[in-house]
JSON list of C-alpha atoms and ligand atoms in Angstrom, two decimals:
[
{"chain": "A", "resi": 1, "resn": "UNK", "atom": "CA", "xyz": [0.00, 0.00, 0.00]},
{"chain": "A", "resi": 2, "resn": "UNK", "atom": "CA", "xyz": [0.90, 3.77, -0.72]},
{"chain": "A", "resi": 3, "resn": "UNK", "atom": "CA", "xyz": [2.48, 5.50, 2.71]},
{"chain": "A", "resi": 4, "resn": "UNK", "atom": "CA", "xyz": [-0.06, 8.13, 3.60]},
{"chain": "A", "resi": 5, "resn": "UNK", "atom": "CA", "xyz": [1.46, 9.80, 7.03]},
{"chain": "A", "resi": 6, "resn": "UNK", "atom": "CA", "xyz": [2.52, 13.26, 7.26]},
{"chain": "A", "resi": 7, "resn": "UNK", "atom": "CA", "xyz": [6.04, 11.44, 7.97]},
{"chain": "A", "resi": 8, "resn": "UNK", "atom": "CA", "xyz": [6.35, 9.57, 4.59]},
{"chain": "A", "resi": 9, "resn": "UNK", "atom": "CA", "xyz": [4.74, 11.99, 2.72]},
{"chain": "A", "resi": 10, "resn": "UNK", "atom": "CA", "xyz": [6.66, 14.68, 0.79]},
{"chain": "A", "resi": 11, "resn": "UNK", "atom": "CA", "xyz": [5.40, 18.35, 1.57]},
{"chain": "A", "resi": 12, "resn": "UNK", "atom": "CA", "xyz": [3.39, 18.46, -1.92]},
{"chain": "A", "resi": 13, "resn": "UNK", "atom": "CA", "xyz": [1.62, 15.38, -1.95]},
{"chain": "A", "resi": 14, "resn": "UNK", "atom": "CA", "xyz": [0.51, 16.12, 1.64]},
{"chain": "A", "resi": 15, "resn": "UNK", "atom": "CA", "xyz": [-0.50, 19.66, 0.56]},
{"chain": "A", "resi": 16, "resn": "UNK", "atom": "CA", "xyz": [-2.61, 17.77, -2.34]},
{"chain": "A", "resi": 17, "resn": "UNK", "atom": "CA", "xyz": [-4.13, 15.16, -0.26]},
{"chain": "A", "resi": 18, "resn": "UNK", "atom": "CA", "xyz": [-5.56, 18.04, 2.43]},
{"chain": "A", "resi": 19, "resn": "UNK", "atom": "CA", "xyz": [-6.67, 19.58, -0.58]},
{"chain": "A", "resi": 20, "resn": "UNK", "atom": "CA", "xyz": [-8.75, 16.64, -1.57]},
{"chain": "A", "resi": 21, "resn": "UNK", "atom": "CA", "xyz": [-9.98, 16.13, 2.25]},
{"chain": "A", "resi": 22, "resn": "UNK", "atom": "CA", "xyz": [-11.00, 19.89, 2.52]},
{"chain": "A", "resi": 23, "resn": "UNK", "atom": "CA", "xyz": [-12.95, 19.82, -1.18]},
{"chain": "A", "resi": 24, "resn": "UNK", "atom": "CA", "xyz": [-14.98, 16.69, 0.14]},
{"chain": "A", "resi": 25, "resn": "UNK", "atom": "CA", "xyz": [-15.47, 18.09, 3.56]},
{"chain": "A", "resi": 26, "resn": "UNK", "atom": "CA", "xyz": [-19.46, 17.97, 3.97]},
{"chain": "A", "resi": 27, "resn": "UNK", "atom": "CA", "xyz": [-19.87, 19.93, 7.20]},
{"chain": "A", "resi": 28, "resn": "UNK", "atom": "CA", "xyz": [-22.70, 22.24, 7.67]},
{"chain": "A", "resi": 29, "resn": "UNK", "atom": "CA", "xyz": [-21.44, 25.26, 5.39]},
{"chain": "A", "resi": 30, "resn": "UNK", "atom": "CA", "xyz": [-20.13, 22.69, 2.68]},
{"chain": "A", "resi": 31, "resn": "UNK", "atom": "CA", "xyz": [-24.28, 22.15, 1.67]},
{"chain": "A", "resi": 32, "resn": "UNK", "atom": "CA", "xyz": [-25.00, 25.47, -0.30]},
{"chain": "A", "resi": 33, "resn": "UNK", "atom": "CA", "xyz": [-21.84, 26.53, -1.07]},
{"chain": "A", "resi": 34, "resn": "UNK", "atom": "CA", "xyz": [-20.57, 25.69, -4.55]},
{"chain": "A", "resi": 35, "resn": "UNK", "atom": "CA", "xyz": [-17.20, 24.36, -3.66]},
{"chain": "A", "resi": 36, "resn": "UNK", "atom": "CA", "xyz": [-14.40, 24.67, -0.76]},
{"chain": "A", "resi": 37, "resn": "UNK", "atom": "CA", "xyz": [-11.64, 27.04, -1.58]},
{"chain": "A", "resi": 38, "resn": "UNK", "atom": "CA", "xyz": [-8.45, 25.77, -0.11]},
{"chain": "A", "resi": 39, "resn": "UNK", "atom": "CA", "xyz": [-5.30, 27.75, -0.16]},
{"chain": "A", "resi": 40, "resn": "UNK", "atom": "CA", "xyz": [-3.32, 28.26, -3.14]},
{"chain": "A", "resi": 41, "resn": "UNK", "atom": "CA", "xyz": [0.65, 29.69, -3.13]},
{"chain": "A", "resi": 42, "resn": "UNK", "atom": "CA", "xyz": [3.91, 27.82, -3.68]},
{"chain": "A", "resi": 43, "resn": "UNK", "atom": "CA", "xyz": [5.04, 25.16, -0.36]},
{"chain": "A", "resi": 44, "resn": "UNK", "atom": "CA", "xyz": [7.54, 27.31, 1.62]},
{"chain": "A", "resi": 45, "resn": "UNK", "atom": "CA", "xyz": [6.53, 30.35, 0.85]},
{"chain": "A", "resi": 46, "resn": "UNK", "atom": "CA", "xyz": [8.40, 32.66, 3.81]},
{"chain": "A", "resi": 47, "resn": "UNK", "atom": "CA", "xyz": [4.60, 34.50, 4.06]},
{"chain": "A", "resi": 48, "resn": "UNK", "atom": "CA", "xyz": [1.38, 32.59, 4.58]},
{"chain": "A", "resi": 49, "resn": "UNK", "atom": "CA", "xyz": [-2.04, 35.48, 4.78]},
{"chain": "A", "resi": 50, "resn": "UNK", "atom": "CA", "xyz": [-5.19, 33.52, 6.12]},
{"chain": "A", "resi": 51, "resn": "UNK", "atom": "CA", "xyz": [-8.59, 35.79, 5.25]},
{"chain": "A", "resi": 52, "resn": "UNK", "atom": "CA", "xyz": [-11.54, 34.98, 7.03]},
{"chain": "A", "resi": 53, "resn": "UNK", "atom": "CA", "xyz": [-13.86, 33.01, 4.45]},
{"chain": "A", "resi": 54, "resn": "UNK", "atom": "CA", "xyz": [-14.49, 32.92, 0.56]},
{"chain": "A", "resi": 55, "resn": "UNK", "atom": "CA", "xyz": [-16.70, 35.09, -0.04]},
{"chain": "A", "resi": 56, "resn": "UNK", "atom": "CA", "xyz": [-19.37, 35.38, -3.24]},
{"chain": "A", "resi": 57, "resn": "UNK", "atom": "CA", "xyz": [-16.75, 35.31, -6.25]},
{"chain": "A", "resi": 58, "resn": "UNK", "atom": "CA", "xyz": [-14.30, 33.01, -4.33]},
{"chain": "A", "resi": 59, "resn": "UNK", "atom": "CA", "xyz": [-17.01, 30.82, -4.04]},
{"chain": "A", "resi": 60, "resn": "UNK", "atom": "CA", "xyz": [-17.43, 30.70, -7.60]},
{"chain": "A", "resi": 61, "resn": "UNK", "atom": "CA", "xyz": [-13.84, 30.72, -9.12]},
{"chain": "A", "resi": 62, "resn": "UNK", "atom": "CA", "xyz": [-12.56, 28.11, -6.40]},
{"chain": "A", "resi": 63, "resn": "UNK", "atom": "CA", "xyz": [-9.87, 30.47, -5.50]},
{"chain": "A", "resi": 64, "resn": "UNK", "atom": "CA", "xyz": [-9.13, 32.69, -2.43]},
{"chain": "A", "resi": 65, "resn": "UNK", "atom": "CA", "xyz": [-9.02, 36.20, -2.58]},
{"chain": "A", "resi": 66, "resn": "UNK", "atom": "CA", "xyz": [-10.18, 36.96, -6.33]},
{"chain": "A", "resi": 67, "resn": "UNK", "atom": "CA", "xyz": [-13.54, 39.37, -5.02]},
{"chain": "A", "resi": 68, "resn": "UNK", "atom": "CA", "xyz": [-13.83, 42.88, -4.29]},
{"chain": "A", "resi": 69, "resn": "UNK", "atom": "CA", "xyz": [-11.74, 42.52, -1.10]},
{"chain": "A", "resi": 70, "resn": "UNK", "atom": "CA", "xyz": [-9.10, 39.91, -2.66]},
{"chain": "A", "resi": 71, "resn": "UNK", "atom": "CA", "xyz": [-8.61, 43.12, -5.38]},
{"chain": "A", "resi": 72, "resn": "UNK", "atom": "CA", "xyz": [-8.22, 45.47, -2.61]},
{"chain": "A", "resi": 73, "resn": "UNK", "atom": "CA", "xyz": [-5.44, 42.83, -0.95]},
{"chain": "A", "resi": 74, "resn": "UNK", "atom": "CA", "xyz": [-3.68, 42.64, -4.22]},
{"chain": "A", "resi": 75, "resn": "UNK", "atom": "CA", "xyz": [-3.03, 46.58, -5.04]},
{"chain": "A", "resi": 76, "resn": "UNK", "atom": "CA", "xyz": [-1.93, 46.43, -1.29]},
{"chain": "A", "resi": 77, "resn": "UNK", "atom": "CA", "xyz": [0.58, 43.48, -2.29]},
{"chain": "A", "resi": 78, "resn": "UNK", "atom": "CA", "xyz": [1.85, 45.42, -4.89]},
{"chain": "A", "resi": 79, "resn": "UNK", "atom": "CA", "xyz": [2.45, 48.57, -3.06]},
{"chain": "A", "resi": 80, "resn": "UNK", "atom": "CA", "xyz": [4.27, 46.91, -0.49]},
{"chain": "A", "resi": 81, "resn": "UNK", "atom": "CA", "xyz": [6.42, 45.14, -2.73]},
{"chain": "A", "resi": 82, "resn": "UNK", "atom": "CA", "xyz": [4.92, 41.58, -2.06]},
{"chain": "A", "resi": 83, "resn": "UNK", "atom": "CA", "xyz": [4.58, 39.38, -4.99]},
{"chain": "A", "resi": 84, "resn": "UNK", "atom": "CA", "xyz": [1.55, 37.66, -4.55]},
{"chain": "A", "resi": 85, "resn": "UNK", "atom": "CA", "xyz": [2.79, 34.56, -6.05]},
{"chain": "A", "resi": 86, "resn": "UNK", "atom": "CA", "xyz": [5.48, 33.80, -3.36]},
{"chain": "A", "resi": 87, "resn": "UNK", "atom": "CA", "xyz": [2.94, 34.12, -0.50]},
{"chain": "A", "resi": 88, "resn": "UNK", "atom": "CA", "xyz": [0.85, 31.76, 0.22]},
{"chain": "A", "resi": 89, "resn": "UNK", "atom": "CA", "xyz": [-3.47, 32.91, 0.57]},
{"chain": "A", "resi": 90, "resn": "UNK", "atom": "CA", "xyz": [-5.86, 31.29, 2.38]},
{"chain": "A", "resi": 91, "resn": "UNK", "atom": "CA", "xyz": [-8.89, 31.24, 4.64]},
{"chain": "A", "resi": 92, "resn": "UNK", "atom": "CA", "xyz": [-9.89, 30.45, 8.48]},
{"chain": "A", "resi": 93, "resn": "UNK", "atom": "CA", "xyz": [-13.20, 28.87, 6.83]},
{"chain": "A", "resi": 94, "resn": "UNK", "atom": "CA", "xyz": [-13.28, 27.48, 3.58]},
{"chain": "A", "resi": 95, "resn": "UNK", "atom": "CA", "xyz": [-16.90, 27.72, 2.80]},
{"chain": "A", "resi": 96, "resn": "UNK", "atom": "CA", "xyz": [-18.58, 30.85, 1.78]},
{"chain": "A", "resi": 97, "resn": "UNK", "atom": "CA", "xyz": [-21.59, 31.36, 4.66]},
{"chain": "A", "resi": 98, "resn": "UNK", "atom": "CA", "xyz": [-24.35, 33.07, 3.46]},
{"chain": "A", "resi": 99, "resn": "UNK", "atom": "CA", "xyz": [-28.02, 34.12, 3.39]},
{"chain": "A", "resi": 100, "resn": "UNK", "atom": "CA", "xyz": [-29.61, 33.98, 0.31]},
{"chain": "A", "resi": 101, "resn": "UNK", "atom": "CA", "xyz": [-31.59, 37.50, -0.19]},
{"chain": "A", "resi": 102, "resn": "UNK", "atom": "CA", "xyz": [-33.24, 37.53, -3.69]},
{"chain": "A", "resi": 103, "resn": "UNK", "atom": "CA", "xyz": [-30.34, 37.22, -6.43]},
{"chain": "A", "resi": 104, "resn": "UNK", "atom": "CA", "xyz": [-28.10, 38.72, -3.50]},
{"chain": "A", "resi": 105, "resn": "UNK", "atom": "CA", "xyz": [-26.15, 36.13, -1.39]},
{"chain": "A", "resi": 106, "resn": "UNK", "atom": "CA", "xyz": [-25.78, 38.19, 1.64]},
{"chain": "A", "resi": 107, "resn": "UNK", "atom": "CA", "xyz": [-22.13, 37.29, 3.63]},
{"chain": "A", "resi": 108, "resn": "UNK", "atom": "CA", "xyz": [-22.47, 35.84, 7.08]},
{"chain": "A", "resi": 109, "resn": "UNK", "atom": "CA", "xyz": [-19.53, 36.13, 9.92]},
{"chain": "A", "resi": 110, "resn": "UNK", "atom": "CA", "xyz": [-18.38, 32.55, 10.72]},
{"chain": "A", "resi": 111, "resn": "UNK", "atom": "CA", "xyz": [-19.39, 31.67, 14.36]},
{"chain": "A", "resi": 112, "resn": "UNK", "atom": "CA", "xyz": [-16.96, 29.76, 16.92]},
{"chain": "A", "resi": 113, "resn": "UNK", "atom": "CA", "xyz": [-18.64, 26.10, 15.42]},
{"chain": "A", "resi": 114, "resn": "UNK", "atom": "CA", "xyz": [-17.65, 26.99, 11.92]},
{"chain": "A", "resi": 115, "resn": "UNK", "atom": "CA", "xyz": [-14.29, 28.28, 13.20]},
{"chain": "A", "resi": 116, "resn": "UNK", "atom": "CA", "xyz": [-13.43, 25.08, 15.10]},
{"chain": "A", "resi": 117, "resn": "UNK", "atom": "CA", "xyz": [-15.10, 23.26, 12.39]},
{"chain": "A", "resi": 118, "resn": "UNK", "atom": "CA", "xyz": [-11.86, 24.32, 10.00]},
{"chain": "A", "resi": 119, "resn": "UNK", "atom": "CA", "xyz": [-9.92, 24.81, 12.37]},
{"chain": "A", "resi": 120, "resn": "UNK", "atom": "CA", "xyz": [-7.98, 20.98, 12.06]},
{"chain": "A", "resi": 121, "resn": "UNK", "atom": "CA", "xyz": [-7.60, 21.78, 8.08]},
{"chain": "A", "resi": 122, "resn": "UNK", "atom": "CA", "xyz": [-5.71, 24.91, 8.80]},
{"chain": "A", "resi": 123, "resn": "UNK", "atom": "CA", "xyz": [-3.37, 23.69, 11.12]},
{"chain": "A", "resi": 124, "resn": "UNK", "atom": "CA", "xyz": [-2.23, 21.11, 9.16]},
{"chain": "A", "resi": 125, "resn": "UNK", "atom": "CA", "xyz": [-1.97, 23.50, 5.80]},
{"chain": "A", "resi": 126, "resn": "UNK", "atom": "CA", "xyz": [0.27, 25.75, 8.07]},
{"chain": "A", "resi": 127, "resn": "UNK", "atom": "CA", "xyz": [2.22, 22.93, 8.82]},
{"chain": "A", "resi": 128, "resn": "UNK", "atom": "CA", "xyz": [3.17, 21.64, 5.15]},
{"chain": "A", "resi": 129, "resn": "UNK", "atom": "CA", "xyz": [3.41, 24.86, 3.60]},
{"chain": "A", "resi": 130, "resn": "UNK", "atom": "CA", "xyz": [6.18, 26.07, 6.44]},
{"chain": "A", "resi": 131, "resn": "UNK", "atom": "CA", "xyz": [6.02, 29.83, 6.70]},
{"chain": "A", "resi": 132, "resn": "UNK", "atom": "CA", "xyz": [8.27, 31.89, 8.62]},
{"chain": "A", "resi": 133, "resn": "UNK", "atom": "CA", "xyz": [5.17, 34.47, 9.26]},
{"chain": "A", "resi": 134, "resn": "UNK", "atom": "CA", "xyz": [1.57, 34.11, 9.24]},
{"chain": "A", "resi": 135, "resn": "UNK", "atom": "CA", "xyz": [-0.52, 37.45, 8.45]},
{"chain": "A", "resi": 136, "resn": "UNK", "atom": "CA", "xyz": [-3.67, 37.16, 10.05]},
{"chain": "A", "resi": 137, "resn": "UNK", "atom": "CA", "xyz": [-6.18, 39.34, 8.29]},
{"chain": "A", "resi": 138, "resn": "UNK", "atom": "CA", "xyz": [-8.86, 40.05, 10.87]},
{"chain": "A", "resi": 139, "resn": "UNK", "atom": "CA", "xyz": [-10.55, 38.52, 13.86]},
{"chain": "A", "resi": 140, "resn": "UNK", "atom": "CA", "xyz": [-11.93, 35.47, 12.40]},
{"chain": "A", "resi": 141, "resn": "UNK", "atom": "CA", "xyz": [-8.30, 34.82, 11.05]},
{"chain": "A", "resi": 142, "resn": "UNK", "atom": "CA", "xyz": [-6.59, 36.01, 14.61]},
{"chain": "A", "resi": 143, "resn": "UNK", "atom": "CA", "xyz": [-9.37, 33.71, 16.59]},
{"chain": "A", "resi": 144, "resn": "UNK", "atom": "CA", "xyz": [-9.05, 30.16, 14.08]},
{"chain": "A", "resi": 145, "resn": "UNK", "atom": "CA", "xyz": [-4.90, 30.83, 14.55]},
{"chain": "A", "resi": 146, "resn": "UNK", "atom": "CA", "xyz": [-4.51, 31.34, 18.65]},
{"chain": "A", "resi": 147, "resn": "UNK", "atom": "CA", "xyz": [-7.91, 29.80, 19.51]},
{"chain": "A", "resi": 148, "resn": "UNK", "atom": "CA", "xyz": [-8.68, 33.20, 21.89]},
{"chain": "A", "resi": 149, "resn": "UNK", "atom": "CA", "xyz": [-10.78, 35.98, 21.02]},
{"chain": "A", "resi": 150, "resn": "UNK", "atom": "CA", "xyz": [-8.16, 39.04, 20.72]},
{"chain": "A", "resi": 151, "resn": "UNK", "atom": "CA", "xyz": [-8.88, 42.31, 19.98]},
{"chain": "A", "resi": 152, "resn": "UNK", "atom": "CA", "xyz": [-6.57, 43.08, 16.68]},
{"chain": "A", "resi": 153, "resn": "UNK", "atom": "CA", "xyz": [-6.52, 47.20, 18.01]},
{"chain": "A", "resi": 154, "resn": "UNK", "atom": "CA", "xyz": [-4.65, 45.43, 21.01]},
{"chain": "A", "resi": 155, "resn": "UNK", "atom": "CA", "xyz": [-2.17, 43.53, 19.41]},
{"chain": "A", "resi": 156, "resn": "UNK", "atom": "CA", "xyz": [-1.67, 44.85, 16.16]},
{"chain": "A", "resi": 157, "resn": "UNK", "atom": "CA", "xyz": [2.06, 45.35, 15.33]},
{"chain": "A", "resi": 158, "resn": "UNK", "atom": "CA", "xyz": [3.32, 42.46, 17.71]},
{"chain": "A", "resi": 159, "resn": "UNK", "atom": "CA", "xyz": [4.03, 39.31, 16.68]},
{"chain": "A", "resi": 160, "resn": "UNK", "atom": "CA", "xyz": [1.82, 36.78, 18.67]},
{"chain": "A", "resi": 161, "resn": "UNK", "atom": "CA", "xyz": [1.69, 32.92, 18.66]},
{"chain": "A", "resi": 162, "resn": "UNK", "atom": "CA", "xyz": [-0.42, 30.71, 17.52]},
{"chain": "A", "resi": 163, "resn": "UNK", "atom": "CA", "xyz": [-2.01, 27.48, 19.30]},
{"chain": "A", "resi": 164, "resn": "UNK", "atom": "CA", "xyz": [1.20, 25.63, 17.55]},
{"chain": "A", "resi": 165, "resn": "UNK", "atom": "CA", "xyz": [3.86, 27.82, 18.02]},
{"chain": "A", "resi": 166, "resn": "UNK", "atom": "CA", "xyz": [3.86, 29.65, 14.94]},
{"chain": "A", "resi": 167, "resn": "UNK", "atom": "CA", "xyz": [4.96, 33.22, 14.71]},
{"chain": "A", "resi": 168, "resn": "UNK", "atom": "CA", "xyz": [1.50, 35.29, 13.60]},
{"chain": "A", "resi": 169, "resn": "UNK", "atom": "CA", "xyz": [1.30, 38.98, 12.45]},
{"chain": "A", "resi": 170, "resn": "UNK", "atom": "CA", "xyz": [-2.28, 40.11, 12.87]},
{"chain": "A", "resi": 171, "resn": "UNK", "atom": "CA", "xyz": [-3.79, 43.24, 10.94]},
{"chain": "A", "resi": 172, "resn": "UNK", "atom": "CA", "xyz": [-7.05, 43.44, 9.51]},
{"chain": "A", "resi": 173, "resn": "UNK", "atom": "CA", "xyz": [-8.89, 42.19, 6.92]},
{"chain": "A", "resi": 174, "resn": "UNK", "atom": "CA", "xyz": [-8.95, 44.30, 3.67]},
{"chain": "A", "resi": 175, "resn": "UNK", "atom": "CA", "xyz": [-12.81, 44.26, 3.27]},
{"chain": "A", "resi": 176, "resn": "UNK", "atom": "CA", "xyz": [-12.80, 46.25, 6.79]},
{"chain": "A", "resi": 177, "resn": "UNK", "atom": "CA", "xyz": [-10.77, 49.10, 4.13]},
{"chain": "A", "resi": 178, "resn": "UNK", "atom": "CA", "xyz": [-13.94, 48.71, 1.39]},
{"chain": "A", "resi": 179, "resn": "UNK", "atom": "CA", "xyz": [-16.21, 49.20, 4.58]},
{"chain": "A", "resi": 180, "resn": "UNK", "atom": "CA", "xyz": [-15.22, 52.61, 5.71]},
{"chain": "A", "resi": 181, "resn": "UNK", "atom": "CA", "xyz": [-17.73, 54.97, 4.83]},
{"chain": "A", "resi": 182, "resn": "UNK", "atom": "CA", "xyz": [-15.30, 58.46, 4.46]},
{"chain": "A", "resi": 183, "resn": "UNK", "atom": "CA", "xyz": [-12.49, 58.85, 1.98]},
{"chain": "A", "resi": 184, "resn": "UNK", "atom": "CA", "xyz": [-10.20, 60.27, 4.93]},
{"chain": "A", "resi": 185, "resn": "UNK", "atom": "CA", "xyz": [-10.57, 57.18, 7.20]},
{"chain": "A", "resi": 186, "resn": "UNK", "atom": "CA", "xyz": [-9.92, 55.39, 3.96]},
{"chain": "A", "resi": 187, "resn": "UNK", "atom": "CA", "xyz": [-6.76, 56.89, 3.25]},
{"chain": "A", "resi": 188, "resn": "UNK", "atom": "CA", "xyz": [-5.43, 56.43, 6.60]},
{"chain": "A", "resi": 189, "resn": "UNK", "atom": "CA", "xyz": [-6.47, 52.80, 7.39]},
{"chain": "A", "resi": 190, "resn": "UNK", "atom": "CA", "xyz": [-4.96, 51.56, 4.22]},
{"chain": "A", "resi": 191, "resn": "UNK", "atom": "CA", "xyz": [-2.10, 53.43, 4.82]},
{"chain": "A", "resi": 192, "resn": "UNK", "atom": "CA", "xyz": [-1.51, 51.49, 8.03]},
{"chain": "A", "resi": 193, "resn": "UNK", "atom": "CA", "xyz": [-2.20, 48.63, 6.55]},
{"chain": "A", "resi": 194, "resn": "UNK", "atom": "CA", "xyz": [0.37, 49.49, 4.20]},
{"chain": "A", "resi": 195, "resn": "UNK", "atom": "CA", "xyz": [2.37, 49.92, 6.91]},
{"chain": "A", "resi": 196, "resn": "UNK", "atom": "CA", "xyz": [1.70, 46.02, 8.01]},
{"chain": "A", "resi": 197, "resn": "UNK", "atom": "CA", "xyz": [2.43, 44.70, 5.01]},
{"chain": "A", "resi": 198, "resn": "UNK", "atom": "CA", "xyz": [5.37, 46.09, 4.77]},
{"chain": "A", "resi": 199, "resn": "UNK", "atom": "CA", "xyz": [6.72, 45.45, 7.71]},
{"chain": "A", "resi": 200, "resn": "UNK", "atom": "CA", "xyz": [5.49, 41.32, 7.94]},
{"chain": "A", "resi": 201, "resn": "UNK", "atom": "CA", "xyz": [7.73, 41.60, 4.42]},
{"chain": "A", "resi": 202, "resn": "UNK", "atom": "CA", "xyz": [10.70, 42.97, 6.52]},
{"chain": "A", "resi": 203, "resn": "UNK", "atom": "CA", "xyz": [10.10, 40.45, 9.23]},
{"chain": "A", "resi": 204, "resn": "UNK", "atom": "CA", "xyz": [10.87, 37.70, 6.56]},
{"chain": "A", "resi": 205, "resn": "UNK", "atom": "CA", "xyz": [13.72, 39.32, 4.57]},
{"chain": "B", "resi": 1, "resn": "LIG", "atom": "N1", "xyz": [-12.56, 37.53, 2.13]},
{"chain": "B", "resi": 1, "resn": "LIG", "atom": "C1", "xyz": [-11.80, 36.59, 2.73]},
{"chain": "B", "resi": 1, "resn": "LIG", "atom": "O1", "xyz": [-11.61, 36.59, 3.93]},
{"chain": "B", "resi": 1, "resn": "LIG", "atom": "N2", "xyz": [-11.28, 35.65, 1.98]},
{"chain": "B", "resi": 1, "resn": "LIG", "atom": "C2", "xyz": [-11.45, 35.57, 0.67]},
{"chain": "B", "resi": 1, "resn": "LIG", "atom": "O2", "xyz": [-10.94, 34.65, 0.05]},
{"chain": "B", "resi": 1, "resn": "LIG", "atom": "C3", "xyz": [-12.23, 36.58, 0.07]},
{"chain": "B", "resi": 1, "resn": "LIG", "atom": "C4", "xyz": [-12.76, 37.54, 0.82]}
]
């Protein structure tokens, strides 16, 4: 028989194989969303981001971060000098959770049950893909990672540690950015996020 243990296995066919697991996960989110979206970025990559959830277009496409916020993350990549194809991109959750409002599919936070839910898959696509930093992007992100409910206003610009040991650099999420209602706010908050990125790249150079 084929060796299947994390031990045997080298990095990419256990990166695969959790692939496989999370697509035919059929937990309570997995029944009216049109696929999983698992992580996508090359094994080793020194900078792993995890988002919160897919979200409407993610669910679609099968890919993280391709939406109206995942457009808003990539400019920011770009500014800062991150290519986006040496980090690694991923989720807490990795079914979109929804209501369904007419044509609309209305975005729902993921509660603690959906967090924990994903929670195992994560963990172990930390693990193979090896990063030297995680980015958190906001509190659903923060929360799967250390397993406690911090406030990101507390500990943003530290480097905290997640339940496993691993070094994580939380900021928040990019669709808080699209959220703020007054171009000034705007300016500044993606400034400072800027200002993250940047210097979770430095951490790693
Ligand atoms: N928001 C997220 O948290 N993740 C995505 O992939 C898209 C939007």
């Amino acid at each position: 028989p084929m060796p299947t243990d994390l031990f045997t296995q080298d990095p990419a066919t256990a990166l695969a194989a959790l692939r496989a697991e999370v697509l035919a996960d059929r937990g309570p989110l997995a029944e009216h969303a049109t696929q999983a979206v698992f992580g996508e970025g090359p094994i080793g990559a020194a900078l792993l981001f995890v988002g919160e959830q897919p979200g409407d277009e993610e669910d679609i496409a099968g890919r993280p971060f391709v939406g109206p916020a995942g457009r808003m993350f990539n400019r920011a990549l770009e500014e800062a000098g991150i290519p986006r194809a040496e980090a690694y991109v991923t989720n807490a959750v990795k079914h979109f959770k929804f209501k369904p409002t007419g044509r609309r599919r209305l975005h729902q936070s993921p509660d603690a049950g959906d967090i924990a839910h994903y929670r195992p898959f994560l963990r172990r696509e930390i693990e193979i893909v090896g990063p030297r930093l995680v980015v958190s992007l906001g509190a659903t992100a923060l929360r799967a990672l250390t397993g406690k409910p911090l406030a990101i206003t507390k500990v943003r610009g530290e480097v905290v540690k997640s339940e496993d040991g691993v070094p994580v650099f939380p900021t928040v999420h990019p669709s808080y950015l699209l959220r703020l209602p007054d171009p000034e706010s705007k300016e500044r908050e993606y400034a400072r996020f800027l200002g993250d990125l940047k210097g979770a790249w430095r951490e790693v150079q």
